[in-house]
């Protein structure tokens, strides 16, 4: 019978100690639109690698991509790493977070980030 955990700290300790048998729910959405923020969490030993995924070839592809000078070279390596991740599927993606925005005639201007979040520094009152 699974034992519920009450805090993220307790969850993290249980995960790090290998005491999370079976399925568990965790969530993640990108903090910023960069591939490392999506794939880096699956690197061996990564702080938020809750699935404890270990794949030396995946790790090597990420490291190689990070060292690339050209964007196209890095993109090819990240795509290969992502393909490995899809084959191994250490986590099951169930949904994707959607951000919401609204409109008011009291706002003269406002911009959203590429992630869909409000850029508070861009807000101008009408």
XYZ file of C-alpha atoms in Angstrom:
126
model
C 0.000 0.000 0.000
C 1.520 3.369 -0.979
C 2.295 5.799 1.804
C 1.277 9.403 1.050
C 3.826 12.155 1.615
C 2.777 15.569 2.892
C 5.563 17.881 1.748
C 7.890 18.243 -1.226
C 10.843 17.859 1.145
C 9.507 14.505 2.378
C 8.822 13.425 -1.215
C 12.340 14.412 -2.296
C 13.934 12.509 0.606
C 11.856 9.407 -0.178
C 12.734 9.653 -3.861
C 16.448 10.142 -3.210
C 16.435 7.192 -0.805
C 14.726 4.892 -3.302
C 11.581 4.592 -1.164
C 9.041 5.420 -3.899
C 8.043 2.033 -5.303
C 5.579 2.024 -8.166
C 3.847 5.001 -9.723
C 3.783 8.491 -8.282
C 2.507 11.845 -9.460
C 4.820 14.783 -10.043
C 4.495 17.913 -12.105
C 6.780 20.133 -14.080
C 6.379 22.926 -16.558
C 9.096 24.957 -18.195
C 10.441 27.892 -16.219
C 11.701 29.420 -19.451
C 11.629 28.300 -23.097
C 14.942 26.484 -23.342
C 15.434 22.811 -24.151
C 17.792 22.269 -21.195
C 14.935 23.215 -18.877
C 12.866 20.385 -20.370
C 15.458 17.642 -20.884
C 17.999 18.451 -18.167
C 15.767 17.110 -15.403
C 16.273 13.600 -16.759
C 20.079 13.707 -16.594
C 21.608 11.203 -14.188
C 21.728 12.728 -10.717
C 19.739 15.854 -11.662
C 18.017 17.456 -8.674
C 14.475 17.021 -10.010
C 15.023 13.640 -11.694
C 12.271 12.066 -9.582
C 12.081 9.023 -11.854
C 15.779 8.334 -11.087
C 16.317 7.886 -14.837
C 19.859 6.838 -15.706
C 21.040 6.619 -19.310
C 24.712 7.292 -20.040
C 24.028 7.834 -23.769
C 21.326 10.427 -22.942
C 23.702 12.192 -20.520
C 26.479 12.225 -23.135
C 24.158 13.717 -25.779
C 23.061 16.487 -23.396
C 26.659 17.321 -22.505
C 27.680 17.352 -26.165
C 24.718 19.567 -27.075
C 25.590 21.988 -24.271
C 29.128 22.345 -25.673
C 28.038 23.028 -29.257
C 28.885 26.419 -30.705
C 26.264 26.289 -33.448
C 22.552 26.265 -32.692
C 21.916 23.730 -35.461
C 24.524 21.325 -34.049
C 23.076 21.626 -30.562
C 19.535 21.157 -31.879
C 20.451 17.895 -33.632
C 21.999 16.503 -30.435
C 19.087 17.622 -28.243
C 16.688 15.958 -30.698
C 18.645 12.697 -30.460
C 18.561 12.922 -26.654
C 14.827 13.595 -26.760
C 14.323 10.542 -28.995
C 16.078 8.373 -26.399
C 13.883 9.841 -23.692
C 10.742 9.047 -25.698
C 11.921 5.451 -26.220
C 12.719 4.908 -22.527
C 9.750 6.979 -21.254
C 10.861 7.447 -17.621
C 7.778 9.621 -17.034
C 4.322 9.561 -18.576
C 3.211 13.023 -19.709
C -0.496 13.328 -18.938
C -1.197 16.981 -19.703
C 0.424 20.266 -20.602
C -0.003 23.424 -18.561
C -1.843 26.274 -20.252
C -1.474 29.832 -19.112
C -4.367 32.274 -19.250
C -4.433 36.000 -19.894
C -7.136 38.633 -19.801
C -7.877 42.108 -21.098
C -8.812 45.378 -19.418
C -9.331 48.873 -20.823
C -7.442 50.083 -17.719
C -4.222 48.550 -19.099
C -2.446 50.470 -21.886
C -0.026 47.655 -22.705
C 1.199 44.320 -21.413
C 3.272 41.520 -22.910
C 3.385 37.801 -22.338
C 6.618 35.810 -22.207
C 7.195 32.978 -24.698
C 5.936 30.660 -21.926
C 2.660 32.572 -21.798
C 3.307 34.250 -18.449
C 2.702 37.935 -17.847
C 5.865 40.038 -18.117
C 5.086 42.340 -15.178
C 7.773 44.820 -16.261
C 5.853 45.451 -19.502
C 2.540 46.450 -17.874
C 1.522 50.079 -18.448
C -1.596 51.571 -16.872
C -3.923 53.462 -19.244
